[in-house]
Amino acid sequence: MESAQESPSTRKSARESLSERAYRDLKAQILENRLSVGRQYMEQEIAERLDMSRTPTREALIRLANEGLVEIRPRHGMRIKPISRDDMREIYEVLTSLESQAAALAARRSLSKAEIDAMRRAVADMDAALKDDDLESWAEADERFHRLLVEYSDNRRLIALVGTFIDQSHRVRMITLRMRPRPTDSNQDHRAVVEAIARGDADEARRVHRTHREKSGRMLIDLLATHGMTEI
Amino acid sequence: MESAQESPSTRKSARESLSERAYRDLKAQILENRLSVGRQYMEQEIAERLDMSRTPTREALIRLANEGLVEIRPRHGMRIKPISRDDMREIYEVLTSLESQAAALAARRSLSKAEIDAMRRAVADMDAALKDDDLESWAEADERFHRLLVEYSDNRRLIALVGTFIDQSHRVRMITLRMRPRPTDSNQDHRAVVEAIARGDADEARRVHRTHREKSGRMLIDLLATHGMTEI
DNA sequence: GAATAAGTTAACGTATACAATAATTCTCGC
DNA sequence: GCGAGAATTATTGTATACGTTAACTTATTC
C-alpha cells in the first residue's frame, strides 16, 4: 500500500475517492473531538462541511456507523455516539480479550530480535516519559506498545478489530489521561508481557496482559464513576 | 408492492428501507451459498437482481464489505470473499478469544436457573442428535449453545462481533459438516463449560471453552488441508 | 507476431432531482 | 390555554443523469 500523502488542497489527490476522503476526514474530526458529541448533524450539513454532495457523505456515514463511532437516526441526522460507562465496560472487555489473545499469538510465533526490541523500546520510552512527568509522551509510547503487540499477532482481523475499539474509546482515554494516577505499575506489566513473549511463553503472556487490561479498564471506569461522568 | 407484514404482535411502524432489505437479502443469499464465490457481480447486476436502483444496493454492499463477507473491487464489481485456510485460522483465533471471554463473563454474572437450563438443554439436544446420527440437528443445537453462551455475556459489542465471524465462516462450516469426525468430545467440552458457568467459576469456564474452540478450530483447518481445499 | 498507440466501451463515483413522510407549525373550536 | 387536526416544512431514501477513467479493442508499426 503506497501512502502518497500530499497536501490535499494543492494536489488533486491522485486516486482517492470523495467517499474515502469523507470517511477519513470525518473520522479524524471525531477522534480529535472537533464535533460536538450528542448534537445532531444533518447529512446536508456534513456534506457542506466536507464540500461535497450527500452521496459520498452518506457512504462515509454508513461506514462510521458500522464502526460504532456514529449513530444514524433516520429523520434526525447523525450524531457522534457518546460513550457511557457501560460502553467503556463493554469496550474494555472486548479489548482485554483480543489483546491478550494477541499477546499469546505473538509469543507463539518467534519474533525477531528487531521486533522484540521495538517493544522493549516502547516500554523504555514509557519509563523515561514517566520520569519526566511527560504524560503526552507516555501516552504515545503506550499506544505504540499496544499497537506493536497487536501487529505481531499476525492476524489481520484481530488487528482491525482492536483498532476499531481503540478508536471508539479514544476520546475517553484522552479526557481521562490527566485524571488518572501515575501509571507506574502499568509499565511493570508491559515489561512482564514483553519478556513472556520473548521467552515464547504464550500462556504467561496472555495471563499477564489480561490482568493488565482488566486492571486499567477497571481504573478507567472507576475514574468515570468518581468524577460523576456518565457520558462522554 | 410487497407487503411488509409482521407478526401482528410485533408491529413495526417504520417501514423497512430498500437499503436495509438489500442488505438482508444479499446477506441471506451469501450465507445460503446462492451466489457463486469468486465470480464478479456488477453493481447493476445486483441491483437488478434485487429489483432496485444502484443507490441502496451500493449502501448494502458497503456494509457487507465492512463485515468481510464481500469485496468491492472498483472497476470489476463485487465478489463474495472466498475463505482461505489462513482466513479460517484468523477467524478461529478471534472467535476463540471472544467466546472464551464470553464464557468468563457469563460465569461472573449469576445466571438464572432458566438461563442455565437453556444451555443444558442445548447440550442435551446435541447428545440426542449425536445418538440419532442427525448432523443437521446437532449443528442446530451446537449453534444454539454458542449463541446462548455469547448472549449471556451481557456485552452487545461482543455479541455482534461473534455474529460477524460466525457469518464469515458459515459457508465453510456447512461444507465441512459432513466431513468431520463425529463430534463426541465436543459435547463433553460443552457440558464442562456449562457446569463451570453454573458454579460461577469464570477462569475455568474461560479455560475450558478456549481449549474447546482451539481444538475444533485446528480440526477444521486440518480438514481443509487434508481435503486439499485452499479456498471456499 | 509482439509491442505500442489510438480509439471505444462501460462501470463506477458523484451530483442532482424528486417523491414520501416524519416532524413541526399553524389553525381553530372549545 | 389546550388539543385535534390541517397545513407546511424539511430531511431523508431512492432513482437517475452524467462525466471520468480503467479496461478492453482495434489499428499501426517494426
Tab-separated table of C-alpha atoms in Angstrom, chain B:
chain	number	residue	atom	x	y	z
B	1	MET	CA	-45.980	-3.826	-3.909
B	2	GLU	CA	-44.524	-6.054	-1.285
B	3	SER	CA	-46.480	-6.435	1.900
B	4	ALA	CA	-44.439	-5.533	4.930
B	5	GLN	CA	-46.265	-7.943	7.137
B	6	GLU	CA	-45.033	-8.591	10.647
B	7	SER	CA	-46.459	-10.911	13.182
B	8	PRO	CA	-49.353	-8.813	14.486
B	9	SER	CA	-47.857	-8.525	17.957
B	10	THR	CA	-44.538	-7.111	16.835
B	11	ARG	CA	-45.925	-4.248	14.805
B	12	LYS	CA	-43.047	-2.328	13.386
B	13	SER	CA	-44.237	1.124	12.498
B	14	ALA	CA	-41.213	2.130	10.477
B	15	ARG	CA	-41.219	0.504	7.071
B	16	GLU	CA	-38.000	-1.238	6.108
B	17	SER	CA	-35.887	0.760	3.700
B	18	LEU	CA	-34.722	-0.701	0.407
B	19	SER	CA	-31.176	-0.316	1.592
B	20	GLU	CA	-31.960	-2.453	4.609
B	21	ARG	CA	-33.750	-5.040	2.549
B	22	ALA	CA	-30.862	-5.174	0.099
B	23	TYR	CA	-28.514	-5.810	2.981
B	24	ARG	CA	-30.588	-8.583	4.475
B	25	ASP	CA	-31.480	-10.273	1.206
B	26	LEU	CA	-27.965	-10.193	-0.118
B	27	LYS	CA	-26.547	-11.428	3.136
B	28	ALA	CA	-29.035	-14.276	3.232
B	29	GLN	CA	-28.161	-15.214	-0.341
B	30	ILE	CA	-24.476	-15.226	0.504
B	31	LEU	CA	-24.890	-17.327	3.632
B	32	GLU	CA	-27.090	-19.808	1.829
B	33	ASN	CA	-24.412	-20.076	-0.820
B	34	ARG	CA	-26.777	-18.954	-3.550
B	35	LEU	CA	-24.154	-16.748	-5.172
B	36	SER	CA	-21.023	-18.146	-6.776
B	37	VAL	CA	-17.950	-17.474	-4.739
B	38	GLY	CA	-15.205	-15.682	-6.576
B	39	ARG	CA	-17.332	-14.571	-9.503
B	40	GLN	CA	-17.705	-10.876	-10.191
B	41	TYR	CA	-21.094	-9.246	-9.910
B	42	MET	CA	-21.556	-5.757	-11.263
B	43	GLU	CA	-23.485	-3.306	-9.158
B	44	GLN	CA	-26.050	-3.056	-11.900
B	45	GLU	CA	-26.486	-6.805	-11.914
B	46	ILE	CA	-27.020	-6.959	-8.154
B	47	ALA	CA	-29.380	-4.016	-8.320
B	48	GLU	CA	-31.490	-5.748	-10.962
B	49	ARG	CA	-31.416	-8.991	-9.022
B	50	LEU	CA	-32.790	-7.099	-6.035
B	51	ASP	CA	-35.150	-5.080	-8.200
B	52	MET	CA	-33.997	-1.659	-7.104
B	53	SER	CA	-31.587	1.042	-8.214
B	54	ARG	CA	-27.867	1.109	-7.610
B	55	THR	CA	-28.043	3.547	-4.695
B	56	PRO	CA	-29.468	1.295	-1.983
B	57	THR	CA	-27.550	-1.616	-3.487
B	58	ARG	CA	-24.267	0.210	-3.021
B	59	GLU	CA	-25.153	1.055	0.551
B	60	ALA	CA	-25.782	-2.592	1.290
B	61	LEU	CA	-22.525	-3.588	-0.384
B	62	ILE	CA	-20.595	-1.156	1.755
B	63	ARG	CA	-21.986	-2.738	4.881
B	64	LEU	CA	-21.307	-6.253	3.655
B	65	ALA	CA	-17.771	-5.284	2.738
B	66	ASN	CA	-17.260	-3.890	6.229
B	67	GLU	CA	-18.382	-7.201	7.649
B	68	GLY	CA	-15.895	-9.012	5.496
B	69	LEU	CA	-18.420	-11.044	3.517
B	70	VAL	CA	-17.870	-9.257	0.248
B	71	GLU	CA	-15.101	-7.452	-1.511
B	72	ILE	CA	-15.646	-4.371	-3.625
B	73	ARG	CA	-13.160	-4.060	-6.461
B	74	PRO	CA	-13.513	-0.647	-8.058
B	75	ARG	CA	-13.931	-1.445	-11.745
B	76	HIS	CA	-14.780	-5.107	-11.512
B	77	GLY	CA	-17.851	-5.254	-9.366
B	78	MET	CA	-18.160	-7.043	-6.088
B	79	ARG	CA	-17.422	-10.637	-5.321
B	80	ILE	CA	-18.164	-12.988	-2.469
B	81	LYS	CA	-14.997	-13.251	-0.496
B	82	PRO	CA	-13.618	-16.757	-0.625
B	83	ILE	CA	-12.372	-18.112	2.697
B	84	SER	CA	-8.841	-19.463	2.680
B	85	ARG	CA	-7.241	-21.692	5.266
B	86	ASP	CA	-5.440	-18.671	6.592
B	87	ASP	CA	-8.739	-16.808	6.884
B	88	MET	CA	-10.091	-19.699	8.909
B	89	ARG	CA	-7.109	-19.573	11.213
B	90	GLU	CA	-7.709	-15.858	11.776
B	91	ILE	CA	-11.421	-16.262	12.283
B	92	TYR	CA	-11.000	-19.053	14.796
B	93	GLU	CA	-8.303	-17.221	16.688
B	94	VAL	CA	-10.694	-14.309	17.080
B	95	LEU	CA	-13.691	-16.479	17.909
B	96	THR	CA	-11.700	-18.454	20.443
B	97	SER	CA	-10.708	-15.288	22.185
B	98	LEU	CA	-14.127	-13.654	22.174
B	99	GLU	CA	-16.191	-16.675	23.088
B	100	SER	CA	-13.958	-17.746	25.927
B	101	GLN	CA	-14.215	-14.223	27.256
B	102	ALA	CA	-17.985	-14.528	26.930
B	103	ALA	CA	-17.874	-17.734	28.941
B	104	ALA	CA	-15.952	-15.989	31.695
B	105	LEU	CA	-18.329	-13.042	31.707
B	106	ALA	CA	-21.350	-15.311	31.822
B	107	ALA	CA	-19.836	-17.150	34.779
B	108	ARG	CA	-19.229	-13.895	36.615
B	109	ARG	CA	-22.814	-12.809	36.289
B	110	SER	CA	-25.011	-15.176	38.184
B	111	LEU	CA	-27.231	-16.600	35.521
B	112	SER	CA	-30.789	-17.536	36.333
B	113	LYS	CA	-31.865	-21.136	36.570
B	114	ALA	CA	-33.746	-20.655	33.310
B	115	GLU	CA	-30.654	-19.454	31.501
B	116	ILE	CA	-28.505	-22.306	32.743
B	117	ASP	CA	-31.258	-24.719	31.818
B	118	ALA	CA	-31.444	-23.369	28.285
B	119	MET	CA	-27.748	-24.140	27.873
B	120	ARG	CA	-28.113	-27.581	29.428
B	121	ARG	CA	-30.957	-28.266	27.051
B	122	ALA	CA	-28.805	-27.328	24.079
B	123	VAL	CA	-26.136	-29.756	25.273
B	124	ALA	CA	-28.720	-32.471	25.823
B	125	ASP	CA	-30.092	-31.883	22.328
B	126	MET	CA	-26.614	-32.290	20.924
B	127	ASP	CA	-26.263	-35.597	22.734
B	128	ALA	CA	-29.589	-36.792	21.416
B	129	ALA	CA	-28.804	-35.690	17.871
B	130	LEU	CA	-25.474	-37.452	18.030
B	131	LYS	CA	-27.143	-40.644	19.190
B	132	ASP	CA	-29.534	-40.437	16.235
B	133	ASP	CA	-26.728	-39.582	13.844
B	134	ASP	CA	-28.662	-36.458	12.928
B	135	LEU	CA	-25.973	-33.981	11.942
B	136	GLU	CA	-28.489	-31.329	10.942
B	137	SER	CA	-29.979	-31.218	14.416
B	138	TRP	CA	-26.584	-31.433	16.039
B	139	ALA	CA	-25.400	-28.384	14.138
B	140	GLU	CA	-28.557	-26.507	15.089
B	141	ALA	CA	-28.144	-27.297	18.803
B	142	ASP	CA	-24.436	-26.513	18.659
B	143	GLU	CA	-25.129	-23.144	17.135
B	144	ARG	CA	-27.836	-22.507	19.702
B	145	PHE	CA	-25.409	-23.336	22.505
B	146	HIS	CA	-22.788	-20.926	21.260
B	147	ARG	CA	-25.343	-18.214	20.676
B	148	LEU	CA	-26.735	-18.554	24.194
B	149	LEU	CA	-23.291	-18.546	25.743
B	150	VAL	CA	-22.399	-15.326	23.987
B	151	GLU	CA	-25.726	-13.693	24.715
B	152	TYR	CA	-25.245	-14.289	28.413
B	153	SER	CA	-22.069	-12.233	28.336
B	154	ASP	CA	-24.205	-9.113	28.605
B	155	ASN	CA	-21.942	-7.330	26.153
B	156	ARG	CA	-23.607	-6.099	22.989
B	157	ARG	CA	-20.345	-5.470	21.200
B	158	LEU	CA	-19.116	-8.950	21.942
B	159	ILE	CA	-22.381	-10.415	20.736
B	160	ALA	CA	-22.275	-8.501	17.477
B	161	LEU	CA	-18.655	-9.402	16.816
B	162	VAL	CA	-19.120	-13.096	17.355
B	163	GLY	CA	-22.089	-12.951	14.999
B	164	THR	CA	-19.951	-11.350	12.327
B	165	PHE	CA	-17.287	-14.018	12.463
B	166	ILE	CA	-19.747	-16.851	12.692
B	167	ASP	CA	-21.236	-15.473	9.495
B	168	GLN	CA	-17.859	-15.173	7.813
B	169	SER	CA	-17.148	-18.828	8.437
B	170	HIS	CA	-20.691	-20.076	7.939
B	171	ARG	CA	-20.157	-21.461	4.456
B	172	VAL	CA	-17.048	-23.369	5.451
B	173	ARG	CA	-18.738	-24.893	8.477
B	174	MET	CA	-21.704	-26.025	6.406
B	175	ILE	CA	-19.489	-27.594	3.791
B	176	THR	CA	-17.254	-29.397	6.254
B	177	LEU	CA	-20.118	-30.546	8.439
B	178	ARG	CA	-20.239	-33.916	6.759
B	179	MET	CA	-16.504	-34.418	6.522
B	180	ARG	CA	-15.643	-34.078	10.157
B	181	PRO	CA	-15.451	-36.909	12.671
B	182	ARG	CA	-18.418	-37.371	14.963
B	183	PRO	CA	-18.211	-34.529	17.477
B	184	THR	CA	-18.333	-36.739	20.553
B	185	ASP	CA	-15.918	-34.946	22.842
B	186	SER	CA	-17.244	-31.632	21.628
B	187	ASN	CA	-20.342	-32.378	23.687
B	188	GLN	CA	-18.136	-33.285	26.629
B	189	ASP	CA	-16.489	-29.877	26.402
B	190	HIS	CA	-19.787	-28.058	26.237
B	191	ARG	CA	-21.024	-29.779	29.342
B	192	ALA	CA	-17.884	-28.781	31.219
B	193	VAL	CA	-18.320	-25.152	30.162
B	194	VAL	CA	-21.925	-25.063	31.328
B	195	GLU	CA	-21.092	-26.549	34.678
B	196	ALA	CA	-18.214	-24.135	35.229
B	197	ILE	CA	-20.547	-21.250	34.435
B	198	ALA	CA	-23.206	-22.666	36.734
B	199	ARG	CA	-20.626	-22.806	39.552
B	200	GLY	CA	-19.577	-19.245	38.752
B	201	ASP	CA	-16.025	-20.368	38.014
B	202	ALA	CA	-15.012	-17.782	35.428
B	203	ASP	CA	-11.416	-18.890	34.965
B	204	GLU	CA	-12.366	-22.497	34.448
B	205	ALA	CA	-15.172	-21.591	32.035
B	206	ARG	CA	-12.787	-19.475	30.016
B	207	ARG	CA	-10.060	-22.093	30.026
B	208	VAL	CA	-12.293	-24.978	29.026
B	209	HIS	CA	-14.021	-23.035	26.325
B	210	ARG	CA	-10.764	-21.769	24.903
B	211	THR	CA	-9.407	-25.293	24.735
B	212	HIS	CA	-12.611	-26.418	23.061
B	213	ARG	CA	-12.510	-23.739	20.395
B	214	GLU	CA	-8.815	-24.207	19.765
B	215	LYS	CA	-9.394	-27.901	19.262
B	216	SER	CA	-12.311	-27.514	16.883
B	217	GLY	CA	-10.530	-24.750	15.001
B	218	ARG	CA	-7.485	-26.912	14.484
B	219	MET	CA	-9.662	-29.810	13.420
B	220	LEU	CA	-11.449	-27.691	10.847
B	221	ILE	CA	-8.241	-26.322	9.395
B	222	ASP	CA	-6.650	-29.762	9.224
B	223	LEU	CA	-9.767	-30.942	7.460
B	224	LEU	CA	-9.402	-28.268	4.830
B	225	ALA	CA	-5.743	-29.176	4.464
B	226	THR	CA	-6.236	-32.919	4.075
B	227	HIS	CA	-9.003	-32.378	1.552
B	228	GLY	CA	-6.772	-30.001	-0.338
B	229	MET	CA	-9.267	-27.185	-0.065
B	230	THR	CA	-7.477	-23.890	-0.273
B	231	GLU	CA	-10.403	-21.558	-0.853
B	232	ILE	CA	-14.078	-21.956	-0.234
